[in-house]
Amino acid sequence: LAKTTQPISMDSYEGQEVNITCSHNNIATNDYITWYQQFPSQGPRFIIQGYKTKVTNEVASLFIPADRKSSTLSLPRVSLSDTAVYYCLGVAVDTDKLIFGTGTRLQVFP
Amino acid sequence: DAGVIQSPRHEVTEMGQEVTLRCKPISGHNSLFWYRQTMMRGLELLIYFNNNVPIDDSGMPEDRFSAKMPNASFSTLKIQPSEPRDSAVYFCASNLAGDTQYFGPGTRLTVL
């Protein structure tokens, strides 16, 4: 059974780099891995997605090893406004269903 | 574009009542998703439509839940009869051809 797990919470200070890892033991090999950000009382918002190796956009980087059993979201120089819950999303190879990770609550301190 | 629109934003009802949640996807998107979010179970995919046709409803918890998409610009999720354990935030999302999903603001449902 596909399982997608993330650390429950992480703390950081402004200006630091934050890396959040999602472990997904059975993600389909031909689908993207996507990360979302969610603020209280809002829907999840797309951050970045990738298929393999490394992807970078204006807000984050995503690292996916060759075995695709994990992915790491990297937020450079976080600010207070990055305080949110971060979710990974993938397609489970056994059920072919979209599954969200358990979510990581990031708290950024001044 | 106004993004994905959901209504109502908040719904409080009594056990046994019928609840209807509404969603208007982003214009031009051809897939629509309904999710439920709770503290215990996180975000769960309930059902998704492609070109107005239900593709996978295996996430729908039980027969009390039903969803329709009569046209490309409107979908409903209905719970009849509602139960307290249905209390959650229900999100609708849409995308185009497997691209990024865009989520609505959600409907917070409380069943007393």
Coordinates of N, CA and C in Angstrom, one line a residue:
Chain A
L1 N 0.9 -1.2 0.0 CA 0.0 0.0 0.0 C 0.9 1.2 0.0
A2 N 0.6 2.1 -0.9 CA 1.4 3.3 -1.0 C 1.2 4.2 0.2
K3 N 2.3 4.7 0.7 CA 2.3 5.5 1.9 C 3.1 6.8 1.6
T4 N 2.6 7.9 2.0 CA 3.3 9.2 1.8 C 3.4 9.9 3.1
T5 N 4.6 10.0 3.7 CA 4.8 10.6 5.0 C 5.7 11.8 5.0
Q6 N 5.5 12.7 5.8 CA 6.3 13.9 6.0 C 6.5 14.1 7.5
P7 N 7.5 14.9 7.9 CA 7.6 15.3 9.3 C 6.4 16.2 9.6
I8 N 5.9 16.0 10.8 CA 4.7 16.7 11.2 C 4.9 18.2 11.3
S9 N 6.1 18.6 11.8 CA 6.4 20.1 11.9 C 7.9 20.4 11.8
M10 N 8.2 21.6 11.5 CA 9.5 22.1 11.4 C 9.5 23.6 11.9
D11 N 10.6 24.0 12.5 CA 10.8 25.3 12.9 C 12.0 25.9 12.2
S12 N 12.0 27.2 11.9 CA 13.1 27.8 11.3 C 13.1 29.3 11.6
Y13 N 14.2 30.0 11.3 CA 14.2 31.4 11.4 C 14.3 32.1 10.1
E14 N 13.9 33.3 10.1 CA 14.0 34.1 8.8 C 15.4 34.1 8.2
G15 N 15.4 33.9 6.9 CA 16.7 34.0 6.2 C 17.3 32.6 6.1
Q16 N 16.9 31.6 6.8 CA 17.5 30.3 6.7 C 16.9 29.5 5.5
E17 N 17.6 28.5 5.1 CA 17.1 27.6 4.1 C 16.4 26.4 4.8
V18 N 15.2 26.0 4.3 CA 14.4 25.0 4.9 C 14.3 23.9 3.8
N19 N 14.5 22.6 4.3 CA 14.3 21.5 3.4 C 13.3 20.5 4.1
I20 N 12.3 20.3 3.3 CA 11.2 19.4 3.8 C 11.2 18.1 2.9
T21 N 11.3 17.0 3.5 CA 11.3 15.7 2.8 C 10.0 15.0 2.9
C22 N 9.6 14.4 1.8 CA 8.4 13.6 1.7 C 8.9 12.2 1.3
S23 N 8.5 11.2 2.1 CA 8.8 9.8 1.7 C 7.6 9.1 1.1
H24 N 7.8 8.7 -0.1 CA 6.7 8.0 -0.8 C 7.2 6.7 -1.4
N25 N 6.8 5.6 -0.8 CA 7.5 4.3 -1.1 C 6.9 3.7 -2.4
N26 N 5.8 4.2 -2.9 CA 5.2 3.6 -4.0 C 4.6 4.5 -5.0
I27 N 5.3 5.5 -5.4 CA 4.8 6.5 -6.3 C 5.0 6.1 -7.8
A28 N 4.0 6.3 -8.6 CA 4.1 5.9 -10.0 C 5.3 6.5 -10.6
T29 N 5.9 5.8 -11.5 CA 7.2 6.2 -12.1 C 6.9 7.2 -13.2
N30 N 5.7 7.3 -13.7 CA 5.5 8.1 -14.9 C 4.6 9.3 -14.6
D31 N 4.6 9.7 -13.3 CA 3.8 10.9 -12.9 C 4.6 11.9 -12.1
Y32 N 4.2 13.1 -12.2 CA 4.9 14.2 -11.5 C 4.7 14.1 -10.0
I33 N 5.7 14.6 -9.2 CA 5.5 14.8 -7.8 C 5.4 16.3 -7.6
T34 N 4.3 16.7 -6.9 CA 3.9 18.1 -6.8 C 3.9 18.5 -5.3
W35 N 4.3 19.7 -5.0 CA 4.2 20.2 -3.7 C 3.3 21.4 -3.6
Y36 N 2.5 21.5 -2.5 CA 1.6 22.5 -2.3 C 1.8 23.2 -1.0
Q37 N 1.4 24.5 -0.9 CA 1.5 25.2 0.3 C 0.0 25.6 0.7
Q38 N -0.3 25.5 2.0 CA -1.6 25.8 2.5 C -1.5 26.7 3.7
F39 N -2.2 27.9 3.6 CA -2.4 28.8 4.7 C -3.7 28.5 5.4
P40 N -3.9 28.9 6.6 CA -5.2 28.6 7.3 C -6.3 29.2 6.6
S41 N -7.4 28.5 6.5 CA -8.7 28.9 5.9 C -8.5 29.1 4.4
Q42 N -7.5 28.5 3.8 CA -7.4 28.7 2.3 C -7.1 27.3 1.7
G43 N -7.4 27.2 0.4 CA -7.0 26.0 -0.3 C -5.6 25.8 -0.6
P44 N -5.1 24.6 -0.8 CA -3.7 24.4 -1.1 C -3.3 25.2 -2.4
R45 N -2.1 25.7 -2.4 CA -1.6 26.5 -3.5 C -0.3 25.8 -4.1
F46 N -0.3 25.7 -5.4 CA 0.9 25.0 -6.1 C 2.2 25.8 -5.8
I47 N 3.2 25.0 -5.5 CA 4.5 25.6 -5.4 C 5.4 25.2 -6.5
I48 N 5.6 23.8 -6.7 CA 6.5 23.3 -7.7 C 6.2 21.9 -8.0
Q49 N 6.6 21.4 -9.1 CA 6.4 20.0 -9.4 C 7.6 19.5 -10.2
G50 N 7.9 18.2 -10.1 CA 9.0 17.7 -10.9 C 8.8 16.2 -11.1
Y51 N 9.6 15.7 -12.0 CA 9.6 14.3 -12.4 C 10.8 13.5 -11.9
K52 N 12.0 14.1 -12.0 CA 13.2 13.5 -11.5 C 14.3 14.6 -11.4
T53 N 15.3 14.3 -10.7 CA 16.5 15.1 -10.5 C 16.1 16.4 -9.8
K54 N 16.4 17.5 -10.4 CA 16.1 18.8 -9.7 C 15.4 19.8 -10.6
V55 N 14.4 20.5 -9.9 CA 13.7 21.5 -10.6 C 13.7 22.7 -9.7
T56 N 13.9 23.9 -10.3 CA 13.9 25.1 -9.6 C 13.0 26.2 -10.2
N57 N 12.3 26.9 -9.4 CA 11.5 28.0 -9.9 C 11.8 29.2 -9.0
E58 N 11.0 30.2 -9.1 CA 11.3 31.5 -8.5 C 11.1 31.4 -7.0
V59 N 10.4 30.4 -6.5 CA 10.2 30.3 -5.0 C 10.8 29.1 -4.3
A60 N 11.1 28.1 -5.1 CA 11.6 26.8 -4.4 C 12.4 26.0 -5.4
S61 N 13.0 25.0 -4.8 CA 13.7 23.9 -5.6 C 13.1 22.6 -5.1
L62 N 13.1 21.6 -6.0 CA 12.6 20.3 -5.7 C 13.7 19.3 -6.1
F63 N 14.1 18.4 -5.2 CA 15.0 17.4 -5.5 C 14.4 16.0 -5.4
I64 N 14.5 15.2 -6.5 CA 14.0 13.9 -6.6 C 15.1 12.9 -6.9
P65 N 15.4 12.0 -6.0 CA 16.4 11.0 -6.4 C 16.0 10.0 -7.4
A66 N 16.9 9.3 -8.0 CA 16.6 8.4 -9.1 C 15.5 7.3 -8.7
D67 N 15.5 6.9 -7.5 CA 14.5 5.9 -7.1 C 13.1 6.4 -6.9
R68 N 13.1 7.7 -6.8 CA 11.8 8.4 -6.6 C 11.0 8.0 -5.4
K69 N 11.7 7.5 -4.4 CA 11.0 7.1 -3.2 C 11.0 8.2 -2.2
S70 N 11.5 9.4 -2.5 CA 11.3 10.5 -1.7 C 11.5 11.8 -2.6
S71 N 11.1 12.9 -2.0 CA 11.4 14.2 -2.7 C 11.6 15.2 -1.6
T72 N 12.4 16.2 -1.9 CA 12.7 17.2 -0.9 C 12.4 18.6 -1.5
L73 N 11.6 19.3 -0.8 CA 11.3 20.7 -1.1 C 12.3 21.6 -0.4
S74 N 12.9 22.5 -1.2 CA 13.9 23.4 -0.6 C 13.4 24.8 -0.7
L75 N 13.2 25.5 0.4 CA 12.8 26.9 0.4 C 14.0 27.8 0.8
P76 N 14.6 28.5 -0.1 CA 15.7 29.3 0.3 C 15.3 30.6 1.0
R77 N 16.1 30.9 2.1 CA 15.9 32.2 2.8 C 14.4 32.4 3.1
V78 N 13.9 31.6 4.0 CA 12.4 31.7 4.3 C 12.2 33.0 5.1
S79 N 10.9 33.5 4.9 CA 10.4 34.7 5.6 C 9.2 34.3 6.5
L80 N 8.8 35.2 7.3 CA 7.6 34.9 8.1 C 6.4 34.5 7.3
S81 N 6.3 35.0 6.1 CA 5.1 34.7 5.3 C 5.2 33.3 4.8
D82 N 6.3 32.6 5.0 CA 6.4 31.2 4.5 C 5.8 30.2 5.6
T83 N 5.4 30.7 6.7 CA 4.7 29.9 7.7 C 3.4 29.4 7.2
A84 N 3.4 28.0 7.1 CA 2.2 27.4 6.4 C 2.4 25.9 6.6
V85 N 1.5 25.2 6.0 CA 1.6 23.7 5.9 C 1.9 23.3 4.5
Y86 N 2.9 22.4 4.3 CA 3.4 22.0 3.0 C 3.1 20.6 2.8
Y87 N 2.5 20.3 1.6 CA 2.1 18.9 1.3 C 2.8 18.5 0.0
C88 N 3.1 17.2 -0.1 CA 3.6 16.6 -1.3 C 2.4 15.8 -1.9
L89 N 2.4 15.6 -3.2 CA 1.3 15.0 -3.9 C 1.8 14.1 -5.0
G90 N 1.3 12.9 -5.0 CA 1.8 12.0 -6.1 C 0.7 11.0 -6.4
V91 N 0.9 10.1 -7.4 CA 0.0 9.1 -7.8 C 0.5 7.8 -7.3
A92 N -0.3 7.1 -6.6 CA 0.1 5.8 -6.0 C 0.1 4.7 -7.1
V93 N 1.2 4.0 -7.2 CA 1.3 3.0 -8.3 C 0.3 1.8 -8.1
D94 N 0.0 1.5 -6.9 CA -0.9 0.3 -6.7 C -2.4 0.7 -6.9
T95 N -2.8 1.9 -6.6 CA -4.2 2.2 -6.7 C -4.4 3.2 -7.9
D96 N -3.3 3.8 -8.4 CA -3.4 4.8 -9.5 C -4.3 6.0 -9.0
K97 N -4.2 6.3 -7.7 CA -5.0 7.4 -7.1 C -4.0 8.5 -6.7
L98 N -4.5 9.7 -6.8 CA -3.7 10.8 -6.2 C -3.8 10.8 -4.7
I99 N -2.6 10.9 -4.1 CA -2.5 10.9 -2.6 C -1.7 12.0 -2.1
F100 N -2.2 12.8 -1.2 CA -1.5 13.8 -0.5 C -0.6 13.3 0.6
G101 N 0.5 13.9 0.8 CA 1.3 13.6 2.0 C 0.6 14.0 3.3
T102 N 1.1 13.7 4.4 CA 0.5 14.0 5.7 C 0.7 15.5 6.1
G103 N 1.5 16.2 5.4 CA 1.6 17.6 5.6 C 2.7 17.9 6.7
T104 N 3.5 19.0 6.4 CA 4.5 19.5 7.4 C 4.1 20.9 7.7
R105 N 4.0 21.2 9.0 CA 3.7 22.6 9.4 C 5.0 23.3 9.7
L106 N 5.3 24.3 8.9 CA 6.5 25.0 9.0 C 6.2 26.3 9.7
Q107 N 7.0 26.6 10.8 CA 6.8 27.8 11.6 C 8.1 28.6 11.4
V108 N 8.0 29.8 10.9 CA 9.2 30.6 10.7 C 9.2 31.7 11.8
F109 N 10.3 31.8 12.5 CA 10.4 32.8 13.6 C 11.3 34.0 13.2
P110 N 11.0 35.2 13.7 CA 11.8 36.3 13.3 C 13.2 36.2 14.0
Chain B
D1 N -9.0 35.7 -14.3 CA -10.0 34.7 -13.9 C -10.1 34.7 -12.4
A2 N -11.3 34.5 -11.9 CA -11.6 34.5 -10.5 C -11.1 33.3 -9.8
G3 N -10.6 32.3 -10.5 CA -10.1 31.1 -9.8 C -11.3 30.2 -9.6
V4 N -11.1 29.1 -8.9 CA -12.1 28.2 -8.5 C -13.0 28.8 -7.5
I5 N -14.3 28.7 -7.7 CA -15.3 29.4 -6.8 C -16.1 28.3 -6.1
Q6 N -16.2 28.4 -4.8 CA -17.0 27.4 -4.1 C -18.0 28.1 -3.2
S7 N -19.1 27.5 -3.1 CA -20.2 28.0 -2.2 C -21.0 26.9 -1.6
P8 N -21.5 27.1 -0.3 CA -21.1 28.3 0.5 C -19.7 28.1 1.1
R9 N -19.2 29.2 1.7 CA -17.9 29.1 2.4 C -18.0 28.4 3.7
H10 N -19.2 28.5 4.3 CA -19.4 27.9 5.6 C -20.9 27.3 5.6
E11 N -21.0 26.1 6.2 CA -22.3 25.5 6.2 C -22.5 24.8 7.6
V12 N -23.5 25.2 8.3 CA -23.8 24.5 9.6 C -25.2 23.9 9.4
T13 N -25.3 22.6 9.7 CA -26.5 21.9 9.5 C -26.7 20.9 10.6
E14 N -27.9 20.3 10.7 CA -28.2 19.3 11.7 C -28.1 17.9 11.1
M15 N -27.7 17.0 11.9 CA -27.7 15.6 11.4 C -29.0 15.2 10.7
G16 N -28.8 14.5 9.6 CA -30.0 14.0 8.9 C -30.4 14.9 7.7
Q17 N -29.9 16.2 7.7 CA -30.3 17.1 6.7 C -29.4 16.9 5.4
E18 N -30.0 17.3 4.3 CA -29.2 17.2 3.1 C -28.3 18.5 2.9
V19 N -27.1 18.2 2.5 CA -26.2 19.3 2.2 C -25.7 19.3 0.8
T20 N -25.7 20.4 0.2 CA -25.2 20.5 -1.2 C -24.1 21.6 -1.3
L21 N -22.9 21.1 -1.7 CA -21.8 22.0 -1.9 C -21.6 22.3 -3.4
R22 N -21.2 23.5 -3.7 CA -21.1 23.9 -5.2 C -19.8 24.3 -5.6
C23 N -19.4 24.1 -6.8 CA -18.1 24.5 -7.3 C -18.2 24.9 -8.7
K24 N -17.5 26.0 -9.0 CA -17.4 26.5 -10.4 C -15.9 26.5 -10.7
P25 N -15.5 25.6 -11.6 CA -14.0 25.5 -11.9 C -13.6 26.7 -12.8
I26 N -12.3 26.7 -12.9 CA -11.7 27.8 -13.8 C -12.1 27.5 -15.2
S27 N -12.5 28.5 -15.9 CA -13.0 28.4 -17.3 C -11.9 27.8 -18.2
G28 N -12.2 26.8 -18.9 CA -11.3 26.2 -19.8 C -10.6 24.9 -19.3
H29 N -10.7 24.7 -17.9 CA -10.2 23.5 -17.3 C -11.2 22.4 -17.6
N30 N -10.6 21.2 -17.9 CA -11.4 20.0 -18.2 C -11.5 18.9 -17.2
S31 N -10.8 19.1 -16.0 CA -10.9 18.2 -14.9 C -11.3 18.9 -13.7
L32 N -12.1 18.2 -12.9 CA -12.5 18.8 -11.6 C -12.4 17.7 -10.5
F33 N -11.9 18.2 -9.3 CA -11.7 17.3 -8.2 C -12.4 17.7 -7.0
W34 N -12.9 16.8 -6.2 CA -13.5 17.1 -4.9 C -12.6 16.4 -3.8
Y35 N -12.1 17.2 -2.8 CA -11.4 16.7 -1.7 C -12.1 17.0 -0.4
R36 N -11.7 16.2 0.6 CA -12.1 16.5 1.9 C -10.9 16.5 2.8
Q37 N -10.9 17.5 3.8 CA -9.8 17.7 4.6 C -10.2 17.7 6.1
T38 N -9.6 16.8 6.9 CA -9.9 16.7 8.3 C -8.6 16.6 9.0
M39 N -8.6 16.9 10.3 CA -7.4 16.8 11.1 C -6.9 15.3 11.1
M40 N -7.8 14.4 11.2 CA -7.4 13.0 11.4 C -6.9 12.4 10.1
R41 N -7.5 12.7 9.0 CA -7.2 12.0 7.7 C -6.5 12.9 6.7
G42 N -6.3 14.1 7.0 CA -5.6 15.0 6.1 C -6.5 15.3 4.8
L43 N -5.8 15.5 3.7 CA -6.5 15.7 2.4 C -6.8 14.4 1.7
E44 N -8.0 14.2 1.4 CA -8.4 12.9 0.7 C -9.2 13.3 -0.6
L45 N -8.8 12.6 -1.6 CA -9.5 12.8 -2.9 C -10.8 12.0 -2.8
L46 N -11.9 12.6 -3.1 CA -13.2 11.9 -3.0 C -13.6 11.4 -4.4
I47 N -13.5 12.3 -5.4 CA -14.0 12.0 -6.8 C -13.4 13.0 -7.7
Y48 N -13.1 12.5 -9.0 CA -12.8 13.5 -10.0 C -13.4 13.3 -11.3
F49 N -13.7 14.3 -12.0 CA -14.3 14.3 -13.3 C -13.3 14.7 -14.4
N50 N -13.5 14.1 -15.5 CA -12.8 14.6 -16.7 C -13.8 14.8 -17.8
N51 N -13.8 16.0 -18.4 CA -14.8 16.4 -19.4 C -16.2 16.1 -18.9
N52 N -16.5 16.4 -17.7 CA -17.8 16.3 -17.0 C -18.2 14.8 -16.7
V53 N -17.3 13.9 -16.9 CA -17.6 12.5 -16.7 C -16.9 12.0 -15.4
P54 N -17.6 11.4 -14.5 CA -16.8 10.9 -13.3 C -15.9 9.8 -13.7
I55 N -14.6 9.9 -13.3 CA -13.6 9.0 -13.7 C -13.3 8.0 -12.5
D56 N -13.2 8.6 -11.3 CA -12.8 7.7 -10.2 C -13.6 8.3 -9.0
D57 N -14.5 7.5 -8.5 CA -15.3 7.9 -7.3 C -15.0 6.9 -6.1
S58 N -13.9 6.2 -6.2 CA -13.5 5.3 -5.2 C -13.3 5.9 -3.8
G59 N -13.0 7.2 -3.8 CA -12.8 7.9 -2.6 C -14.0 8.4 -1.9
M60 N -15.1 8.2 -2.5 CA -16.4 8.7 -1.9 C -16.7 7.7 -0.7
P61 N -16.9 8.3 0.5 CA -16.9 7.4 1.7 C -18.1 6.4 1.7
E62 N -19.2 6.8 1.2 CA -20.4 5.9 1.2 C -21.5 6.4 0.4
D63 N -22.6 5.7 0.3 CA -23.6 6.0 -0.6 C -24.3 7.3 -0.3
R64 N -24.1 7.8 0.9 CA -24.7 9.1 1.3 C -24.1 10.3 0.5
F65 N -22.9 10.0 -0.1 CA -22.2 11.0 -0.9 C -22.5 10.8 -2.3
S66 N -22.8 11.9 -3.0 CA -22.9 11.8 -4.5 C -22.4 13.1 -5.1
A67 N -21.9 13.1 -6.3 CA -21.4 14.2 -7.0 C -21.9 14.2 -8.4
K68 N -22.1 15.4 -8.9 CA -22.5 15.6 -10.3 C -21.8 16.7 -11.0
M69 N -21.7 16.6 -12.3 CA -21.1 17.7 -13.1 C -21.9 17.8 -14.3
P70 N -23.0 18.6 -14.3 CA -23.9 18.7 -15.4 C -23.4 19.4 -16.6
N71 N -22.4 20.3 -16.4 CA -21.7 21.0 -17.5 C -20.3 21.4 -17.1
A72 N -19.6 21.9 -18.0 CA -18.2 22.2 -17.7 C -17.9 23.3 -16.7
S73 N -18.9 24.0 -16.3 CA -18.7 25.1 -15.4 C -19.4 25.0 -14.1
F74 N -19.8 23.8 -13.7 CA -20.5 23.6 -12.5 C -20.5 22.2 -12.0
S75 N -20.3 22.0 -10.7 CA -20.3 20.7 -10.1 C -20.9 20.8 -8.7
T76 N -21.6 19.7 -8.2 CA -22.1 19.7 -6.9 C -21.6 18.4 -6.2
L77 N -21.5 18.6 -4.9 CA -21.2 17.4 -4.0 C -22.4 17.4 -3.0
K78 N -23.1 16.3 -2.9 CA -24.3 16.3 -2.1 C -24.1 15.2 -1.0
I79 N -24.5 15.5 0.2 CA -24.5 14.5 1.3 C -25.9 14.4 1.8
Q80 N -26.4 13.2 1.8 CA -27.8 13.0 2.2 C -28.0 11.6 2.7
P81 N -28.3 11.4 4.0 CA -28.4 12.4 5.0 C -27.0 12.7 5.6
S82 N -26.8 13.9 6.1 CA -25.5 14.2 6.7 C -25.4 13.7 8.1
E83 N -24.1 13.4 8.5 CA -23.8 13.0 9.9 C -22.7 13.8 10.5
P84 N -22.6 13.8 11.8 CA -21.6 14.7 12.4 C -20.2 14.3 11.9
R85 N -19.9 13.1 11.6 CA -18.6 12.7 11.1 C -18.2 13.2 9.7
D86 N -19.2 13.8 9.1 CA -19.0 14.4 7.8 C -18.4 15.8 7.9
S87 N -18.4 16.3 9.1 CA -17.8 17.7 9.4 C -16.4 17.7 8.9
A88 N -16.1 18.7 8.0 CA -14.7 18.8 7.4 C -14.7 20.0 6.6
V89 N -13.6 20.3 6.0 CA -13.5 21.3 4.9 C -13.4 20.5 3.6
Y90 N -14.3 20.9 2.7 CA -14.4 20.3 1.4 C -13.8 21.3 0.3
F91 N -12.9 20.8 -0.4 CA -12.2 21.6 -1.4 C -12.6 21.1 -2.8
C92 N -12.7 22.0 -3.7 CA -12.9 21.7 -5.1 C -11.6 22.2 -5.8
A93 N -11.1 21.5 -6.8 CA -10.0 21.9 -7.6 C -10.2 21.6 -9.0
S94 N -9.5 22.3 -9.9 CA -9.7 22.0 -11.3 C -8.3 22.2 -12.0
N95 N -8.2 21.5 -13.1 CA -7.0 21.7 -13.9 C -7.2 21.4 -15.4
L96 N -6.2 21.6 -16.2 CA -6.3 21.3 -17.6 C -5.3 20.2 -18.0
A97 N -5.9 19.1 -18.5 CA -5.1 18.0 -19.0 C -3.9 17.6 -18.1
G98 N -4.2 17.3 -16.9 CA -3.2 16.8 -16.0 C -2.2 17.8 -15.5
D99 N -2.4 19.1 -15.8 CA -1.5 20.1 -15.3 C -1.8 20.4 -13.8
T100 N -1.2 21.5 -13.3 CA -1.3 21.9 -11.9 C -2.8 22.0 -11.6
Q101 N -3.1 21.5 -10.4 CA -4.5 21.7 -9.9 C -4.6 23.0 -9.1
Y102 N -5.7 23.7 -9.4 CA -5.9 25.0 -8.7 C -7.1 24.7 -7.8
F103 N -6.9 25.1 -6.5 CA -7.9 24.8 -5.5 C -8.8 26.0 -5.2
G104 N -10.0 25.7 -4.9 CA -10.9 26.8 -4.4 C -10.7 27.0 -2.9
P105 N -11.4 28.0 -2.3 CA -11.2 28.4 -0.9 C -11.7 27.4 0.1
G106 N -12.6 26.4 -0.4 CA -13.1 25.4 0.5 C -14.4 25.8 1.1
T107 N -15.2 24.8 1.5 CA -16.4 24.9 2.2 C -16.2 24.2 3.6
R108 N -16.4 25.0 4.6 CA -16.3 24.4 6.0 C -17.6 23.9 6.4
L109 N -17.8 22.6 6.5 CA -19.1 22.0 6.9 C -19.1 21.5 8.3
T110 N -20.1 21.9 9.0 CA -20.3 21.5 10.4 C -21.6 20.8 10.5
V111 N -21.6 19.6 10.9 CA -22.9 18.8 11.1 C -23.1 18.6 12.6
L112 N -24.2 19.2 13.1 CA -24.4 19.1 14.5 C -25.2 17.8 14.9

